[in-house]
Coordinates of C-alpha atoms and ligand atoms in Angstrom, one line a residue:
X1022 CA 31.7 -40.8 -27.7
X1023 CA 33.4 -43.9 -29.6
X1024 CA 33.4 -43.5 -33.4
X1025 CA 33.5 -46.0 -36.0
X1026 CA 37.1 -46.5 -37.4
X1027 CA 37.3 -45.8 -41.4
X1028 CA 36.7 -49.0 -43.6
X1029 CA 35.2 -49.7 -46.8
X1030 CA 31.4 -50.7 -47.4
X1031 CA 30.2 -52.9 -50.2
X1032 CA 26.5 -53.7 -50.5
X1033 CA 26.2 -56.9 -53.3
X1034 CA 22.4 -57.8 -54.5
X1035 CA 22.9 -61.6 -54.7
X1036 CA 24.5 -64.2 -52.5
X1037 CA 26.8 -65.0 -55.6
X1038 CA 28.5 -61.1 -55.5
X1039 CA 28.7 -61.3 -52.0
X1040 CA 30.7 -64.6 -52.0
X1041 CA 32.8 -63.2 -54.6
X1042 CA 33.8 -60.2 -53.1
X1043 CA 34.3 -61.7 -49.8
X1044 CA 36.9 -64.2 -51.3
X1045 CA 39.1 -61.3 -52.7
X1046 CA 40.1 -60.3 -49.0
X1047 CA 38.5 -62.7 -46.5
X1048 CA 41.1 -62.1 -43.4
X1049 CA 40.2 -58.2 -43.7
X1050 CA 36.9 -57.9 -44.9
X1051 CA 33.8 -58.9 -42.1
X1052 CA 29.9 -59.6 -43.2
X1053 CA 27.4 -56.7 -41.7
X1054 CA 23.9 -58.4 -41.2
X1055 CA 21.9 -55.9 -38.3
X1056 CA 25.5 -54.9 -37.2
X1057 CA 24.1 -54.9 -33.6
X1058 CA 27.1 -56.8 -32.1
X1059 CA 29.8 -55.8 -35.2
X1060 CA 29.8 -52.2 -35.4
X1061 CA 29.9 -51.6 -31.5
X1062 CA 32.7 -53.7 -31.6
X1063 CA 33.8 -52.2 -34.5
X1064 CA 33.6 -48.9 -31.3
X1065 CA 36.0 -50.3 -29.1
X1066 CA 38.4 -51.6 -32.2
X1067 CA 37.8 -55.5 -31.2
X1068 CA 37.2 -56.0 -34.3
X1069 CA 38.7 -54.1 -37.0
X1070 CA 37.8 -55.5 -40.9
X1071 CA 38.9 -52.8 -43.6
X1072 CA 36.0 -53.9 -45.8
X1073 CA 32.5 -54.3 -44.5
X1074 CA 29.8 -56.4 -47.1
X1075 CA 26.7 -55.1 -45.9
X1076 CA 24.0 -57.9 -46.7
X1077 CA 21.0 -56.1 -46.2
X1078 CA 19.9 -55.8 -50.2
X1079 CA 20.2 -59.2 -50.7
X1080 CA 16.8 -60.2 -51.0
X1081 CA 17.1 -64.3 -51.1
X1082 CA 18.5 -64.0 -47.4
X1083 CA 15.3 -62.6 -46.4
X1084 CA 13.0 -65.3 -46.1
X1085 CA 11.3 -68.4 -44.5
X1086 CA 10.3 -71.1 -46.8
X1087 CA 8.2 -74.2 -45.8
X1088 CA 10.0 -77.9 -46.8
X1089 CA 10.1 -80.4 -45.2
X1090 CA 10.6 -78.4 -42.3
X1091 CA 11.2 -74.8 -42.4
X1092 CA 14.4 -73.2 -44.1
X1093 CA 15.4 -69.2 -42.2
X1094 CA 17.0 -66.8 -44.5
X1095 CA 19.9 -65.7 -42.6
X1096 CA 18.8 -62.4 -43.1
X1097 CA 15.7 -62.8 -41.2
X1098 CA 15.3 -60.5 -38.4
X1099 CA 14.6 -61.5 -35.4
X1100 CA 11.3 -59.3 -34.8
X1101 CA 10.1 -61.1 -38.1
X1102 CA 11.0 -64.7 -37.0
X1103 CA 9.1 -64.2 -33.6
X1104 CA 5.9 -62.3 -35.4
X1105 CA 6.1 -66.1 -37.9
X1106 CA 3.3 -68.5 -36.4
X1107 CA 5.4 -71.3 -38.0
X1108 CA 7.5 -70.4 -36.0
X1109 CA 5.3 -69.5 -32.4
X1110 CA 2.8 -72.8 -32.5
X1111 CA 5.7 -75.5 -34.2
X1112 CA 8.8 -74.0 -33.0
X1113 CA 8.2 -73.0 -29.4
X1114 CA 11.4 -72.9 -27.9
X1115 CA 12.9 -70.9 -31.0
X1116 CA 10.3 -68.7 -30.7
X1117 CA 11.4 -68.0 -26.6
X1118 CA 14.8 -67.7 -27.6
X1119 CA 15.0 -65.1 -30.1
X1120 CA 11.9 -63.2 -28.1
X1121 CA 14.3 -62.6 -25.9
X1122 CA 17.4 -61.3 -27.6
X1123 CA 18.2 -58.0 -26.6
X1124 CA 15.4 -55.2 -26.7
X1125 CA 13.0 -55.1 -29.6
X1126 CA 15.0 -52.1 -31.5
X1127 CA 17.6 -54.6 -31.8
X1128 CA 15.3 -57.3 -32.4
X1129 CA 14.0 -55.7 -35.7
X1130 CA 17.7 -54.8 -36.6
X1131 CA 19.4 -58.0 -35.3
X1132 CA 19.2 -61.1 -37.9
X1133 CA 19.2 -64.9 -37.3
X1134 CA 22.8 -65.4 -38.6
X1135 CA 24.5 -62.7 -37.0
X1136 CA 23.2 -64.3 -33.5
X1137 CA 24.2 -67.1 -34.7
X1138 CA 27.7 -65.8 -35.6
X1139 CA 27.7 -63.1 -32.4
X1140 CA 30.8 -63.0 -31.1
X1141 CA 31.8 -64.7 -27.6
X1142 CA 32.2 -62.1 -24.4
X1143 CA 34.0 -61.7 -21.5
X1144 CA 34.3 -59.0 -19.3
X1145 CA 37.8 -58.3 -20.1
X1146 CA 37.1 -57.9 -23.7
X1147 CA 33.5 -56.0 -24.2
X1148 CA 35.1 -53.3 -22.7
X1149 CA 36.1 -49.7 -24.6
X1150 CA 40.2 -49.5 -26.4
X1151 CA 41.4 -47.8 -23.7
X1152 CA 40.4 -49.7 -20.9
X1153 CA 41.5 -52.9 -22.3
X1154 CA 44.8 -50.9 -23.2
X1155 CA 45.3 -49.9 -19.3
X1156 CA 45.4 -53.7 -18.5
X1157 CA 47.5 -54.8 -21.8
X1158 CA 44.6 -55.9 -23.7
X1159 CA 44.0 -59.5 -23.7
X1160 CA 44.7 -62.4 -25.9
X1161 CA 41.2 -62.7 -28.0
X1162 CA 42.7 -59.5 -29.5
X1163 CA 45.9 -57.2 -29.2
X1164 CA 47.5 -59.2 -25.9
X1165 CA 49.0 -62.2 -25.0
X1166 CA 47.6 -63.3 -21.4
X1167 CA 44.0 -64.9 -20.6
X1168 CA 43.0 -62.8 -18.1
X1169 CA 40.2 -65.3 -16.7
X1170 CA 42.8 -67.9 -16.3
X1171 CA 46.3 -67.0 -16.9
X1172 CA 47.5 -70.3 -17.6
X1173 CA 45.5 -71.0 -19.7
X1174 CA 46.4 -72.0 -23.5
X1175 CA 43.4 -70.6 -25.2
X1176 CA 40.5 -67.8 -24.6
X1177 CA 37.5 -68.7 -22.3
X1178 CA 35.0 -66.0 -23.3
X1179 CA 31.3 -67.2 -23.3
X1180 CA 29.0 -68.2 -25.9
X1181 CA 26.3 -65.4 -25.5
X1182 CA 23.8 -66.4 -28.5
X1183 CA 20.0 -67.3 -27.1
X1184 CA 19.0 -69.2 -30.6
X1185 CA 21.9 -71.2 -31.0
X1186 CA 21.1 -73.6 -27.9
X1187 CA 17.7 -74.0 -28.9
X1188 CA 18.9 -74.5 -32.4
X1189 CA 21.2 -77.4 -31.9
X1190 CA 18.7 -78.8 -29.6
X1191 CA 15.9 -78.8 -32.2
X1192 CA 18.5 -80.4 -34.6
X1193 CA 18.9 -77.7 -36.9
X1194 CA 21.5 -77.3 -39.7
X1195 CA 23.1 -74.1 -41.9
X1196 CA 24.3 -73.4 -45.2
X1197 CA 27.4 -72.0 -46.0
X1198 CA 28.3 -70.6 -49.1
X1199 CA 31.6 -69.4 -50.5
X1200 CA 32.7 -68.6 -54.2
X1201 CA 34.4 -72.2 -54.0
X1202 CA 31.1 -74.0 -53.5
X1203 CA 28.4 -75.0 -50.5
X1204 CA 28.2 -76.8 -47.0
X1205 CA 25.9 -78.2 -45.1
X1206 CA 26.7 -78.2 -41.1
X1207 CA 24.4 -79.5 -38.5
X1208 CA 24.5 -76.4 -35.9
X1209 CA 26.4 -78.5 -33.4
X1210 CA 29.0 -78.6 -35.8
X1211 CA 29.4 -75.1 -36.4
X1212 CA 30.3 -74.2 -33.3
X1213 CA 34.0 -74.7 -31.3
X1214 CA 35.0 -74.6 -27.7
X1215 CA 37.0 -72.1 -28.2
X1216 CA 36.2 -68.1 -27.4
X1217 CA 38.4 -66.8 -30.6
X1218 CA 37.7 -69.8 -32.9
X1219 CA 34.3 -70.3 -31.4
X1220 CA 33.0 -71.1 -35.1
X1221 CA 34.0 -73.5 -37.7
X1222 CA 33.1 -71.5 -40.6
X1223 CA 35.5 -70.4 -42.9
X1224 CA 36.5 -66.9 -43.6
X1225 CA 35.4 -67.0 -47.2
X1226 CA 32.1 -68.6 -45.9
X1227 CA 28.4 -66.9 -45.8
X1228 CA 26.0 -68.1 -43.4
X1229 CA 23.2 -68.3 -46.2
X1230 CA 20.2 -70.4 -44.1
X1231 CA 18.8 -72.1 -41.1
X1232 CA 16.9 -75.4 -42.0
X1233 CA 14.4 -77.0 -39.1
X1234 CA 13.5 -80.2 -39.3
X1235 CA 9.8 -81.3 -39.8
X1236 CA 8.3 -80.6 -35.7
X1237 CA 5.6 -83.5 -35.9
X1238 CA 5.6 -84.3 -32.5
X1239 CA 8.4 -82.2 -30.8
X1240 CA 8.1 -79.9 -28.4
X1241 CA 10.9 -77.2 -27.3
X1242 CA 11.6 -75.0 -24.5
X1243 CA 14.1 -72.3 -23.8
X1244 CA 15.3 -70.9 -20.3
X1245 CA 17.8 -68.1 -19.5
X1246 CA 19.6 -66.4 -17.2
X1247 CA 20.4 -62.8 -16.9
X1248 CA 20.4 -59.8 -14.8
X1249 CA 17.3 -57.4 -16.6
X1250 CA 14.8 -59.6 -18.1
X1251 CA 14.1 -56.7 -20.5
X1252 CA 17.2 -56.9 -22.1
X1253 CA 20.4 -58.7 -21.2
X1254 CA 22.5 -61.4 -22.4
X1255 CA 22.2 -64.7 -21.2
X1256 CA 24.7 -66.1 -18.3
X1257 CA 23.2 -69.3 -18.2
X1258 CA 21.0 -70.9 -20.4
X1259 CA 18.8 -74.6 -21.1
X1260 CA 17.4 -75.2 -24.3
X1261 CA 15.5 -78.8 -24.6
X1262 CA 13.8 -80.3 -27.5
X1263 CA 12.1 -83.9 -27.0
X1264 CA 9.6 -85.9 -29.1
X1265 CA 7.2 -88.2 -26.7
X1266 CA 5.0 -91.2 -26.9
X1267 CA 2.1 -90.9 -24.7
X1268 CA 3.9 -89.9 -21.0
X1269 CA 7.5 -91.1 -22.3
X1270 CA 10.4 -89.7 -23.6
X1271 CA 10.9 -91.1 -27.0
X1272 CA 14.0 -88.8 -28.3
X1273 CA 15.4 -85.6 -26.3
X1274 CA 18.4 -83.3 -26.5
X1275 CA 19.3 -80.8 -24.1
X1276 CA 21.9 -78.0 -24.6
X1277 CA 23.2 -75.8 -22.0
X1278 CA 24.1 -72.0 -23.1
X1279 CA 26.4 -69.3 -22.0
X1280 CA 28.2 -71.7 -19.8
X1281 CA 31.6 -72.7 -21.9
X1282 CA 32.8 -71.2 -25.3
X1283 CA 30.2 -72.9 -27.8
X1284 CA 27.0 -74.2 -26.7
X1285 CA 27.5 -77.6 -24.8
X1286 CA 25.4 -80.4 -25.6
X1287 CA 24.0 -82.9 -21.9
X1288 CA 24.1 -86.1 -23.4
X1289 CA 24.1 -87.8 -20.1
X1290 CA 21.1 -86.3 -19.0
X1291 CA 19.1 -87.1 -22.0
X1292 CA 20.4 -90.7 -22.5
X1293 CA 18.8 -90.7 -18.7
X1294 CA 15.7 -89.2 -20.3
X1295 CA 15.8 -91.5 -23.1
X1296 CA 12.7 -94.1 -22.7
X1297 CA 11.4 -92.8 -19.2
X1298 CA 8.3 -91.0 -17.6
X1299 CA 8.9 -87.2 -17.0
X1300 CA 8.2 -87.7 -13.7
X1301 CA 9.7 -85.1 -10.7
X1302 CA 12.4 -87.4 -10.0
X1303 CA 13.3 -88.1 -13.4
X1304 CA 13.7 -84.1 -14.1
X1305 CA 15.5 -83.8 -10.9
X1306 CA 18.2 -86.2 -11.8
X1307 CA 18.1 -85.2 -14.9
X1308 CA 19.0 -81.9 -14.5
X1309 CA 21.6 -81.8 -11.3
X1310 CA 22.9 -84.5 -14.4
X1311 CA 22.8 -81.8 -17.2
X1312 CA 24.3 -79.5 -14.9
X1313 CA 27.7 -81.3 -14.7
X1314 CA 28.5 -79.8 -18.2
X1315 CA 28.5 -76.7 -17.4
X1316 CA 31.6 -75.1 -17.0
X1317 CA 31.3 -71.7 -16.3
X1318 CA 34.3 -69.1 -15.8
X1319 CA 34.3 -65.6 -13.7
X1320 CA 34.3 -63.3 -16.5
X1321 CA 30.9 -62.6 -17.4
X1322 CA 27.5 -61.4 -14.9
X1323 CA 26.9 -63.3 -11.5
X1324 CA 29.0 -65.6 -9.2
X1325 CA 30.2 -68.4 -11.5
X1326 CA 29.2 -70.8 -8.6
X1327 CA 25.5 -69.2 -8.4
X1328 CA 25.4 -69.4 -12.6
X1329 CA 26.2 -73.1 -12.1
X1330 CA 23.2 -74.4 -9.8
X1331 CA 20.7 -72.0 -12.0
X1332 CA 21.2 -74.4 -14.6
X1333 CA 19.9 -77.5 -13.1
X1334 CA 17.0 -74.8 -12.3
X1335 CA 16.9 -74.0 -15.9
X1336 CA 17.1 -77.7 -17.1
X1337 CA 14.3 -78.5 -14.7
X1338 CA 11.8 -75.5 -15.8
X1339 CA 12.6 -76.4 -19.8
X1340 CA 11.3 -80.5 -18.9
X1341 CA 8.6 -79.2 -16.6
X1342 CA 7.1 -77.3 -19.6
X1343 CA 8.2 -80.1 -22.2
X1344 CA 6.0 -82.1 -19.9
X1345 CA 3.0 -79.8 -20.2
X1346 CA 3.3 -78.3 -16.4
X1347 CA 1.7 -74.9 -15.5
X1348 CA 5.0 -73.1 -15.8
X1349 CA 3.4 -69.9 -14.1
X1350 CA 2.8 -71.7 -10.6
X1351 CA 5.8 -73.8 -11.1
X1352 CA 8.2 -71.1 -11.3
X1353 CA 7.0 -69.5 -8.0
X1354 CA 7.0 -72.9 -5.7
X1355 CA 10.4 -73.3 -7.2
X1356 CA 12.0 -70.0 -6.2
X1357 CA 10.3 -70.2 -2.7
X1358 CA 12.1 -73.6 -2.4
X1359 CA 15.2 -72.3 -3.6
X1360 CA 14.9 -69.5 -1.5
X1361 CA 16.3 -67.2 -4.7
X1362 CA 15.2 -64.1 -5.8
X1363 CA 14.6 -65.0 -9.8
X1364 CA 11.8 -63.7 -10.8
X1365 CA 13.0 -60.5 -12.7
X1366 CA 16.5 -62.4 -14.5
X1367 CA 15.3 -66.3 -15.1
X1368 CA 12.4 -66.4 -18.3
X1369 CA 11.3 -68.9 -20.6
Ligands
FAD23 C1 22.5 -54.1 -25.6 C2 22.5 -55.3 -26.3 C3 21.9 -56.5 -25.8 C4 22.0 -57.7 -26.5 N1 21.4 -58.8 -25.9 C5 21.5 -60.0 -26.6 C6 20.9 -61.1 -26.0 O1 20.2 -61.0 -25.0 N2 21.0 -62.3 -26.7 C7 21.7 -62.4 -27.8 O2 21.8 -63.5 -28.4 N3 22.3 -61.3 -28.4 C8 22.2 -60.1 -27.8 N4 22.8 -59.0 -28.4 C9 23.6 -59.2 -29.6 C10 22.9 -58.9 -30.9 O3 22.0 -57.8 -30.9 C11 22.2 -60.1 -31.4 O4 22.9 -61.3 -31.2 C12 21.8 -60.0 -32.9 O5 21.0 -61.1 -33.3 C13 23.0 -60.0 -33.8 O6 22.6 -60.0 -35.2 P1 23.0 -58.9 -36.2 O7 22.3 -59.2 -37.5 O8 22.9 -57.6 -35.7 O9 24.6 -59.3 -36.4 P2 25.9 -58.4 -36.8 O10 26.2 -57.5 -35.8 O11 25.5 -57.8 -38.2 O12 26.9 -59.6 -37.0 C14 27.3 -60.3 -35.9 C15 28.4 -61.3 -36.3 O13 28.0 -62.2 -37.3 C16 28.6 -62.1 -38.5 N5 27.6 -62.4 -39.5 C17 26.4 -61.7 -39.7 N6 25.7 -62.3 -40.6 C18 26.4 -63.3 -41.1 C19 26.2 -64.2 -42.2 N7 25.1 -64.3 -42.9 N8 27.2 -65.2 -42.4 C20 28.3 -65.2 -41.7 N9 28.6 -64.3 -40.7 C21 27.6 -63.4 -40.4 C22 29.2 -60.7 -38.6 O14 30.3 -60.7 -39.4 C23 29.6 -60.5 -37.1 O15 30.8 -61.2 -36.8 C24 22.7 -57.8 -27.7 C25 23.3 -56.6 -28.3 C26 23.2 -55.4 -27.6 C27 23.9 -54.2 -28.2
SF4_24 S1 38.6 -65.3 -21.7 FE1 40.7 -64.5 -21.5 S2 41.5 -64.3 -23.6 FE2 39.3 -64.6 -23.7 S3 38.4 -62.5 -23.8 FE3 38.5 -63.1 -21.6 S4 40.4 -62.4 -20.8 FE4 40.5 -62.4 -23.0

């Protein structure tokens, strides 16, 4: 059985105490939301904080307020975001996203910021202290050598998040507060290429909120990629937001997760998009288009060749519902045609 290492837990009531404390030791001290992805981790000793702030009593991360769009406590749970019609009838693709983090135990422990914040993976890394110990560990922590590609200068692990694809697509932004002051980041900016600095928060900084813009006249969609539909991480992901006029695209952005270190915007593809008729060619191009982005590596589930041409599947189901299509029927002329067997791993 792996046990938690020893380290020293702090529960603040207010945003303000938690900033405060978190500024007197930022390098050593880690934020616990759900702790569904920090305290295993914590198990195998990849990440080892000697202070936890556990943000669970602080009430004013625990809610979703109407604006001019909607604003998501960070401390929302996931179970609670999905059960918010705001969320299910204006929102859709967020809604698809976070139904299908994990399993709903973790759902109703597991909060919008940590997903946000979840750390990147790689299957030399989410492994126990003593495997990764047998083959030297590994650079993202205790080695020196990418394992994925040994030559190269920085970690590859994969952005694993489901809502922060949809997210950026949906042109969301977070807060971030330290004792020093607050940001505003749209969520494209928060992220970095980069599987150790895959975020650009600062140490000393709390994820505080998730605002949405107003939805009149978006839609969203979310597709992903993974081995049990009932409760694995994504290996390949397409999150699309578009606003049309009548049968053309006025505005679209399309994001491709789990395929690179942070999620990785397809600008091509939706400049393509950008003024046209959704028609099957159009989502064709489109999406072999999209697909170029994706870069993934062999360290996570599935042949990295195989993960690559799911994508332009993934792209292609996320337009075919933006465009209204019966998704049911669609999905099963698509995997006779692509003679692949995607029923159980490939949702939306
Ligand atoms: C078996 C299993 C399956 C899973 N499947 C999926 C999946 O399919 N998709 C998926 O996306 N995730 C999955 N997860 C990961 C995890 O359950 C979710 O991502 C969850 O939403 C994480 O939220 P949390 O509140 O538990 O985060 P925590 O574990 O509490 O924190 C995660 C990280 O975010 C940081 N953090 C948390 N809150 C804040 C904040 N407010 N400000 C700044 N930093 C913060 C923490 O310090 C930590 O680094 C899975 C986990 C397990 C164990
Ligand atoms: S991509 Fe390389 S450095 Fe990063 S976790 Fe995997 S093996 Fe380690």
């Amino acid at each position: 059985m792996m046990r938690l290492p020893g380290f020293r837990y702090r529960a603040p009531r207010s945003v303000d105490e938690a900033a405060a404390w978190l500024a007197e030791g930022p390098e050593s001290t880690m934020l616990l939301a759900g702790g569904t992805d920090l305290l295993p981790n914590m198990k195998r000793r990849q990440q080892t904080p000697s202070t936890l702030i556990g943000l669970r009593s602080v009430r004013e991360l625990g809610a979703i307020t109407n604006g001019s769009g909607l604003t998501i406590g960070s401390g929302v749970s996931l179970s609670a975001l999905t059960a918010d019609p705001r969320i299910s009838t204006a929102y859709r693709g967020l809604w698809q996203a976070a139904s299908q983090v994990a399993t709903p135990h973790l759902r109703n422990m597991g909060t919008i910021g940590g997903n946000l914040c979840l750390d990147t993976r790689c299957t030399y890394y989410d492994q126990n202290y003593e495997w990764r110990k047998s083959i030297d560990f590994c650079m993202k922590k205790d080695g020196q050598t990418c394992w994925v590609a040994t030559s190269s200068p920085k970690c590859l692990a994969v952005s694993s998040t489901d809502t922060a694809p949809i997210l950026q697509a949906l042109g969301a932004s977070v807060t971030l507060v330290s004792a020093a002051g607050q940001r505003i980041l749209r969520v494209s900016e928060l992220f970095a290429n980069d599987g150790m600095h895959y975020l650009t928060r600062r140490a000393d900084e709390i994820l505080t909120a998730v605002s949405l813009p107003p939805s009149d006249g978006w839609r969203s969609s979310y597709w992903k990629l993974r081995r049990r539909g009932s409760f694995d991480f994504p290996v390949a992901a397409a999150a699309v937001a578009a606003r049309l006029e009548g049968r053309h695209v006025a505005e679209i952005r399309i994001v491709l997760g789990a395929v690179a270190s942070r999620p990785m915007s397809a600008d091509r593809a939706a400049g393509m998009l950008t003024g046209q008729e959704l028609t099957d060619e159009a989502i064709a191009t489109a999406a072999a288009t999209a697909s170029e982005v994706a870069k993934p590596m062999d360290n996570t589930d599935f042949e990295l060749v195989w993960r690559k041409k799911m994508v332009r599947s993934l792209v292609a189901y996320a337009l075919h519902e933006i465009r209204g299509d019966d998704m049911r029927a669609m999905r099963h002329r698509l995997a006779r045609q692509e003679r692949l067997s995607i029923a159980p791993g490939i949702s939306g």
